[in-house]
mmCIF file of C-alpha atoms and ligand atoms in Angstrom:
data_model
loop_
_atom_site.group_PDB
_atom_site.id
_atom_site.type_symbol
_atom_site.label_atom_id
_atom_site.label_comp_id
_atom_site.label_asym_id
_atom_site.label_seq_id
_atom_site.Cartn_x
_atom_site.Cartn_y
_atom_site.Cartn_z
ATOM 1 C CA MET A 1 -11.404 6.322 -9.462
ATOM 2 C CA ARG A 2 -7.707 5.546 -9.897
ATOM 3 C CA LEU A 3 -6.001 6.411 -6.684
ATOM 4 C CA VAL A 4 -2.467 6.067 -5.316
ATOM 5 C CA LEU A 5 -1.957 5.892 -1.552
ATOM 6 C CA LEU A 6 1.524 6.993 -0.514
ATOM 7 C CA GLY A 7 3.129 6.941 2.875
ATOM 8 C CA PRO A 8 5.734 5.191 4.988
ATOM 9 C CA PRO A 9 5.305 1.567 6.012
ATOM 10 C CA GLY A 10 2.776 1.370 8.838
ATOM 11 C CA ALA A 11 0.994 4.590 7.861
ATOM 12 C CA GLY A 12 -2.225 2.610 7.506
ATOM 13 C CA LYS A 13 -2.306 2.574 3.686
ATOM 14 C CA GLY A 14 -3.357 -1.067 3.550
ATOM 15 C CA THR A 15 -6.209 -0.667 6.026
ATOM 16 C CA GLN A 16 -7.468 2.443 4.262
ATOM 17 C CA ALA A 17 -7.083 1.031 0.758
ATOM 18 C CA ARG A 18 -9.036 -2.073 1.715
ATOM 19 C CA ALA A 19 -11.849 -0.119 3.392
ATOM 20 C CA LEU A 20 -12.176 2.495 0.646
ATOM 21 C CA GLY A 21 -11.918 -0.130 -2.088
ATOM 22 C CA ALA A 22 -14.831 -2.010 -0.512
ATOM 23 C CA LEU A 23 -16.792 1.231 -0.291
ATOM 24 C CA TRP A 24 -16.230 2.134 -3.929
ATOM 25 C CA HIS A 25 -16.255 -1.437 -5.314
ATOM 26 C CA ILE A 26 -12.762 -1.228 -6.720
ATOM 27 C CA PRO A 27 -9.780 -3.402 -5.780
ATOM 28 C CA GLN A 28 -6.911 -2.541 -3.497
ATOM 29 C CA ILE A 29 -3.746 -3.428 -5.389
ATOM 30 C CA ALA A 30 -0.897 -3.778 -2.913
ATOM 31 C CA SER A 31 2.532 -4.487 -4.373
ATOM 32 C CA GLY A 32 3.642 -5.945 -1.008
ATOM 33 C CA ASP A 33 0.738 -8.436 -1.049
ATOM 34 C CA LEU A 34 1.491 -9.415 -4.656
ATOM 35 C CA LEU A 35 5.150 -9.957 -3.770
ATOM 36 C CA ARG A 36 4.348 -11.975 -0.628
ATOM 37 C CA ALA A 37 1.976 -14.154 -2.686
ATOM 38 C CA ALA A 38 4.804 -14.804 -5.182
ATOM 39 C CA VAL A 39 7.166 -15.671 -2.305
ATOM 40 C CA TYR A 40 4.571 -18.003 -0.803
ATOM 41 C CA GLU A 41 3.951 -19.722 -4.135
ATOM 42 C CA GLY A 42 7.711 -20.154 -4.535
ATOM 43 C CA THR A 43 7.846 -18.710 -8.070
ATOM 44 C CA GLU A 44 11.205 -17.643 -9.485
ATOM 45 C CA LEU A 45 10.148 -14.003 -9.140
ATOM 46 C CA GLY A 46 9.176 -14.674 -5.518
ATOM 47 C CA ARG A 47 12.539 -16.261 -4.736
ATOM 48 C CA GLU A 48 14.398 -13.319 -6.250
ATOM 49 C CA ALA A 49 12.183 -10.767 -4.461
ATOM 50 C CA ARG A 50 12.493 -12.405 -1.072
ATOM 51 C CA THR A 51 16.136 -11.553 -0.479
ATOM 52 C CA PHE A 52 15.321 -7.835 -0.834
ATOM 53 C CA MET A 53 12.108 -8.009 1.202
ATOM 54 C CA ASP A 54 13.713 -9.760 4.157
ATOM 55 C CA ARG A 55 16.290 -6.952 4.357
ATOM 56 C CA GLY A 56 13.627 -4.227 4.087
ATOM 57 C CA GLN A 57 15.006 -3.063 0.742
ATOM 58 C CA LEU A 58 13.165 -2.296 -2.473
ATOM 59 C CA VAL A 59 12.650 -5.177 -4.860
ATOM 60 C CA PRO A 60 14.036 -4.292 -8.336
ATOM 61 C CA ASP A 61 11.560 -2.355 -10.499
ATOM 62 C CA GLU A 62 11.508 -4.954 -13.225
ATOM 63 C CA LEU A 63 9.995 -7.585 -10.875
ATOM 64 C CA VAL A 64 7.458 -5.265 -9.255
ATOM 65 C CA LEU A 65 6.365 -3.776 -12.576
ATOM 66 C CA LYS A 66 5.739 -7.227 -13.968
ATOM 67 C CA LEU A 67 3.367 -8.065 -11.098
ATOM 68 C CA ILE A 68 1.539 -4.730 -11.282
ATOM 69 C CA ALA A 69 1.162 -4.859 -15.069
ATOM 70 C CA GLU A 70 -0.319 -8.342 -14.807
ATOM 71 C CA ARG A 71 -2.673 -7.369 -11.982
ATOM 72 C CA LEU A 72 -3.972 -4.367 -13.942
ATOM 73 C CA THR A 73 -5.188 -6.691 -16.704
ATOM 74 C CA HIS A 74 -7.668 -8.348 -14.296
ATOM 75 C CA ARG A 75 -11.295 -7.611 -14.927
ATOM 76 C CA ASP A 76 -11.932 -6.078 -11.499
ATOM 77 C CA ALA A 77 -9.293 -3.370 -12.131
ATOM 78 C CA GLN A 78 -10.830 -2.042 -15.319
ATOM 79 C CA ALA A 79 -13.220 0.411 -13.605
ATOM 80 C CA GLY A 80 -10.662 1.722 -11.129
ATOM 81 C CA PHE A 81 -8.278 0.727 -8.353
ATOM 82 C CA ILE A 82 -6.392 1.878 -5.296
ATOM 83 C CA LEU A 83 -2.649 1.355 -5.497
ATOM 84 C CA ASP A 84 -1.056 0.719 -2.129
ATOM 85 C CA GLY A 85 2.723 0.564 -1.757
ATOM 86 C CA PHE A 86 3.270 1.212 -5.450
ATOM 87 C CA PRO A 87 4.818 3.326 -6.855
ATOM 88 C CA ARG A 88 7.640 3.654 -4.332
ATOM 89 C CA SER A 89 10.111 5.679 -6.376
ATOM 90 C CA VAL A 90 10.055 8.260 -9.150
ATOM 91 C CA SER A 91 11.182 5.623 -11.660
ATOM 92 C CA GLN A 92 8.213 3.432 -10.706
ATOM 93 C CA ALA A 93 5.849 6.415 -10.981
ATOM 94 C CA GLU A 94 7.131 7.125 -14.484
ATOM 95 C CA ALA A 95 6.763 3.471 -15.456
ATOM 96 C CA LEU A 96 3.230 3.450 -14.025
ATOM 97 C CA ALA A 97 2.226 6.557 -16.001
ATOM 98 C CA GLU A 98 3.505 4.933 -19.176
ATOM 99 C CA MET A 99 1.861 1.584 -18.421
ATOM 100 C CA ILE A 100 -1.595 3.023 -17.756
ATOM 101 C CA GLY A 101 -1.207 5.707 -20.422
ATOM 102 C CA ARG A 102 -1.150 2.875 -22.971
ATOM 103 C CA LYS A 103 -4.624 1.962 -21.718
ATOM 104 C CA ARG A 104 -5.651 5.650 -21.937
ATOM 105 C CA TRP A 105 -5.998 5.773 -18.159
ATOM 106 C CA ALA A 106 -4.507 8.287 -15.747
ATOM 107 C CA ILE A 107 -4.107 8.586 -11.990
ATOM 108 C CA ASP A 108 -6.885 10.821 -10.587
ATOM 109 C CA LYS A 109 -5.271 11.572 -7.239
ATOM 110 C CA VAL A 110 -2.345 10.704 -5.003
ATOM 111 C CA VAL A 111 -2.995 10.819 -1.274
ATOM 112 C CA ALA A 112 -0.002 10.803 1.065
ATOM 113 C CA VAL A 113 -0.804 9.534 4.554
ATOM 114 C CA ILE A 114 1.518 11.268 7.037
ATOM 115 C CA VAL A 115 2.539 9.587 10.317
ATOM 116 C CA PRO A 116 5.594 10.409 12.522
ATOM 117 C CA ASP A 117 8.432 7.834 12.618
ATOM 118 C CA GLN A 118 8.168 7.018 16.330
ATOM 119 C CA GLU A 119 4.495 6.110 15.977
ATOM 120 C CA ILE A 120 5.309 3.950 12.956
ATOM 121 C CA VAL A 121 7.845 1.805 14.788
ATOM 122 C CA GLN A 122 5.323 1.257 17.591
ATOM 123 C CA ARG A 123 2.546 0.433 15.128
ATOM 124 C CA ILE A 124 4.530 -1.984 12.992
ATOM 125 C CA SER A 125 6.293 -3.899 15.713
ATOM 126 C CA GLY A 126 2.874 -4.792 17.218
ATOM 127 C CA ARG A 127 1.307 -5.543 13.869
ATOM 128 C CA ARG A 128 -0.064 -8.990 13.075
ATOM 129 C CA THR A 129 -1.249 -10.030 9.627
ATOM 130 C CA CYS A 130 -3.724 -12.761 8.666
ATOM 131 C CA LYS A 131 -2.232 -15.569 6.569
ATOM 132 C CA GLY A 132 -5.625 -16.104 4.977
ATOM 133 C CA CYS A 133 -6.988 -12.671 4.010
ATOM 134 C CA ASN A 134 -4.123 -10.229 4.823
ATOM 135 C CA ALA A 135 -6.299 -8.350 7.353
ATOM 136 C CA MET A 136 -4.183 -6.483 9.897
ATOM 137 C CA TYR A 137 -4.370 -6.216 13.668
ATOM 138 C CA HIS A 138 -2.282 -4.690 16.426
ATOM 139 C CA VAL A 139 -1.559 -6.602 19.620
ATOM 140 C CA LYS A 140 -2.306 -3.495 21.696
ATOM 141 C CA PHE A 141 -4.344 -1.013 19.647
ATOM 142 C CA GLU A 142 -6.534 -3.359 17.582
ATOM 143 C CA PRO A 143 -6.330 -6.885 18.966
ATOM 144 C CA PRO A 144 -8.384 -9.696 17.433
ATOM 145 C CA LYS A 145 -11.204 -11.148 19.560
ATOM 146 C CA ILE A 146 -9.222 -14.381 19.992
ATOM 147 C CA ALA A 147 -5.425 -14.011 20.196
ATOM 148 C CA GLY A 148 -3.714 -15.222 17.030
ATOM 149 C CA VAL A 149 -6.951 -15.743 15.075
ATOM 150 C CA CYS A 150 -8.401 -13.458 12.375
ATOM 151 C CA ASP A 151 -11.875 -12.083 13.257
ATOM 152 C CA LYS A 152 -12.803 -11.923 9.586
ATOM 153 C CA CYS A 153 -11.832 -15.327 8.204
ATOM 154 C CA GLY A 154 -10.545 -17.408 11.131
ATOM 155 C CA GLY A 155 -7.059 -17.499 9.554
ATOM 156 C CA GLU A 156 -3.840 -17.645 11.549
ATOM 157 C CA LEU A 157 -2.207 -14.314 12.457
ATOM 158 C CA TYR A 158 1.544 -13.951 12.111
ATOM 159 C CA GLN A 159 4.235 -11.308 12.432
ATOM 160 C CA ARG A 160 5.790 -10.534 9.054
ATOM 161 C CA ALA A 161 9.535 -11.197 8.997
ATOM 162 C CA ASP A 162 10.126 -7.582 7.931
ATOM 163 C CA ASP A 163 7.991 -6.158 10.756
ATOM 164 C CA VAL A 164 10.720 -6.540 13.380
ATOM 165 C CA GLU A 165 12.142 -3.263 14.665
ATOM 166 C CA ALA A 166 15.551 -3.283 12.923
ATOM 167 C CA THR A 167 13.981 -4.001 9.538
ATOM 168 C CA VAL A 168 11.269 -1.391 10.116
ATOM 169 C CA ARG A 169 14.027 1.217 10.635
ATOM 170 C CA GLU A 170 15.670 0.139 7.376
ATOM 171 C CA ARG A 171 12.303 0.379 5.596
ATOM 172 C CA LEU A 172 11.897 3.916 6.953
ATOM 173 C CA ASN A 173 15.351 4.832 5.592
ATOM 174 C CA VAL A 174 14.398 3.402 2.227
ATOM 175 C CA TYR A 175 11.180 5.434 2.353
ATOM 176 C CA GLU A 176 13.089 8.665 3.029
ATOM 177 C CA THR A 177 15.585 8.056 0.242
ATOM 178 C CA ASN A 178 13.427 6.565 -2.488
ATOM 179 C CA THR A 179 9.786 7.273 -1.800
ATOM 180 C CA ARG A 180 9.680 10.733 -0.232
ATOM 181 C CA PRO A 181 10.863 12.392 -3.493
ATOM 182 C CA LEU A 182 7.654 11.057 -5.027
ATOM 183 C CA LEU A 183 5.656 13.578 -3.000
ATOM 184 C CA ASP A 184 7.339 16.415 -4.898
ATOM 185 C CA HIS A 185 6.935 14.553 -8.161
ATOM 186 C CA TYR A 186 3.166 14.278 -7.701
ATOM 187 C CA ARG A 187 2.894 17.780 -6.212
ATOM 188 C CA ARG A 188 4.426 19.154 -9.397
ATOM 189 C CA LEU A 189 1.849 17.203 -11.402
ATOM 190 C CA GLY A 190 -0.928 18.760 -9.290
ATOM 191 C CA LEU A 191 -2.105 15.357 -8.069
ATOM 192 C CA LEU A 192 -0.954 15.328 -4.450
ATOM 193 C CA ALA A 193 -3.040 15.680 -1.298
ATOM 194 C CA GLU A 194 -1.523 15.131 2.162
ATOM 195 C CA VAL A 195 -3.615 13.847 5.043
ATOM 196 C CA ASP A 196 -2.831 13.311 8.702
ATOM 197 C CA GLY A 197 -2.667 9.554 9.291
ATOM 198 C CA VAL A 198 -2.814 9.731 13.093
ATOM 199 C CA GLY A 199 -6.167 8.826 14.609
ATOM 200 C CA ARG A 200 -8.847 6.190 14.342
ATOM 201 C CA THR A 201 -9.259 4.326 11.064
ATOM 202 C CA GLU A 202 -12.642 5.953 10.338
ATOM 203 C CA GLU A 203 -11.280 9.436 11.039
ATOM 204 C CA VAL A 204 -8.383 8.957 8.630
ATOM 205 C CA ALA A 205 -10.773 7.507 6.015
ATOM 206 C CA LYS A 206 -12.916 10.644 6.297
ATOM 207 C CA ARG A 207 -9.864 12.827 5.734
ATOM 208 C CA ILE A 208 -8.944 10.844 2.626
ATOM 209 C CA ILE A 209 -12.499 11.118 1.295
ATOM 210 C CA GLY A 210 -12.348 14.873 2.020
ATOM 211 C CA ALA A 211 -9.163 15.130 -0.048
ATOM 212 C CA LEU A 212 -10.963 13.542 -3.002
ATOM 213 C CA GLU A 213 -13.609 16.236 -3.220
ATOM 214 C CA GLY A 214 -14.850 16.641 -6.754
ATOM 215 C CA LEU A 215 -13.758 13.134 -7.735
ATOM 216 C CA LEU A 216 -16.519 11.322 -5.857
ATOM 217 C CA PRO A 217 -20.299 11.505 -6.027
ATOM 218 C CA ALA A 218 -21.684 13.765 -3.268
ATOM 219 C CA SER A 219 -22.117 10.939 -0.715
ATOM 220 C CA GLY A 220 -18.579 9.681 -1.275
ATOM 221 C CA THR A 221 -19.912 6.164 -1.187
ATOM 222 C CA ALA A 222 -20.561 5.089 -4.770
ATOM 223 C CA SER A 223 -18.002 3.780 -7.225
ATOM 224 C CA LYS A 224 -16.865 6.069 -9.978
ATOM 225 C CA PRO A 225 -15.409 4.375 -13.048
HETATM 226 P P1 LIG B 1 4.765 -3.509 2.077
HETATM 227 O O1 LIG B 1 3.851 -4.666 2.300
HETATM 228 O O2 LIG B 1 4.194 -2.483 1.113
HETATM 229 O O3 LIG B 1 5.274 -2.890 3.339
HETATM 230 O O4 LIG B 1 6.046 -4.102 1.320
HETATM 231 C C1 LIG B 1 6.866 -5.078 1.905
HETATM 232 C C2 LIG B 1 8.174 -5.182 1.141
HETATM 233 O O5 LIG B 1 7.908 -5.563 -0.215
HETATM 234 C C3 LIG B 1 8.947 -3.873 1.038
HETATM 235 O O6 LIG B 1 9.740 -3.624 2.182
HETATM 236 C C4 LIG B 1 9.769 -4.126 -0.222
HETATM 237 O O7 LIG B 1 10.855 -5.014 0.058
HETATM 238 C C5 LIG B 1 8.792 -4.886 -1.099
HETATM 239 N N1 LIG B 1 7.980 -3.965 -1.935
HETATM 240 C C6 LIG B 1 6.642 -3.724 -1.839
HETATM 241 N N2 LIG B 1 6.255 -2.854 -2.770
HETATM 242 C C7 LIG B 1 7.358 -2.517 -3.477
HETATM 243 C C8 LIG B 1 7.597 -1.634 -4.563
HETATM 244 N N3 LIG B 1 6.623 -0.887 -5.099
HETATM 245 N N4 LIG B 1 8.867 -1.555 -5.037
HETATM 246 C C9 LIG B 1 9.862 -2.289 -4.515
HETATM 247 N N5 LIG B 1 9.710 -3.131 -3.469
HETATM 248 C C10 LIG B 1 8.463 -3.245 -2.960
#
């Protein structure tokens, strides 16, 4: 299964990609996580990317493509993957098709997770992320058992610099301008499914699995190379 999850920031792509990846034994590949790791490690790419990320703008393709291309060479990605946050523009989608085409792979499906803007701002401004394992919580809707501490790994929870309201609004503008045209792009290619992203995590996961009918074994639980 080679899946792309599309949707605005805060649509729940990360949560879904992680859960479905665990179910199907394939990795979630999140461009935002790869970029934040590069920033944290203080690499040259990370330093360059940071100025764009802090402003809620897209990091130049060349940097993102480098990280994705490298990640796709890892052993765990050979049998399939879920891309989360990438591609984010038509140019990235074209570069992705070329990159994986060289490996004789193709994207099986693109699922767009749809959530209204006002809900997104509410979701993201309460979001907390684990420094250790990137798990996500919400101060109101999905609080950790102990405030500030990750239930899964005990790591420290923090608010991402770009999760403050003004930057979230900028990220939504960037989504409208650069990423929304991708829906048409993938619709034309016959790959797009749209699912309602409002509701409990398990409900949204079921909708995504429903949209993948024919691509999964009957139970929807096994991995498909
Ligand atoms: P995310 O964690 O997906 O919300 O991404 C956080 C930030 O990383 C975005 O606001 C962008 O600045 C940058 N970013 C993540 N993925 C991409 C991408 N595919 N292309 C360009 N910039 C990206």
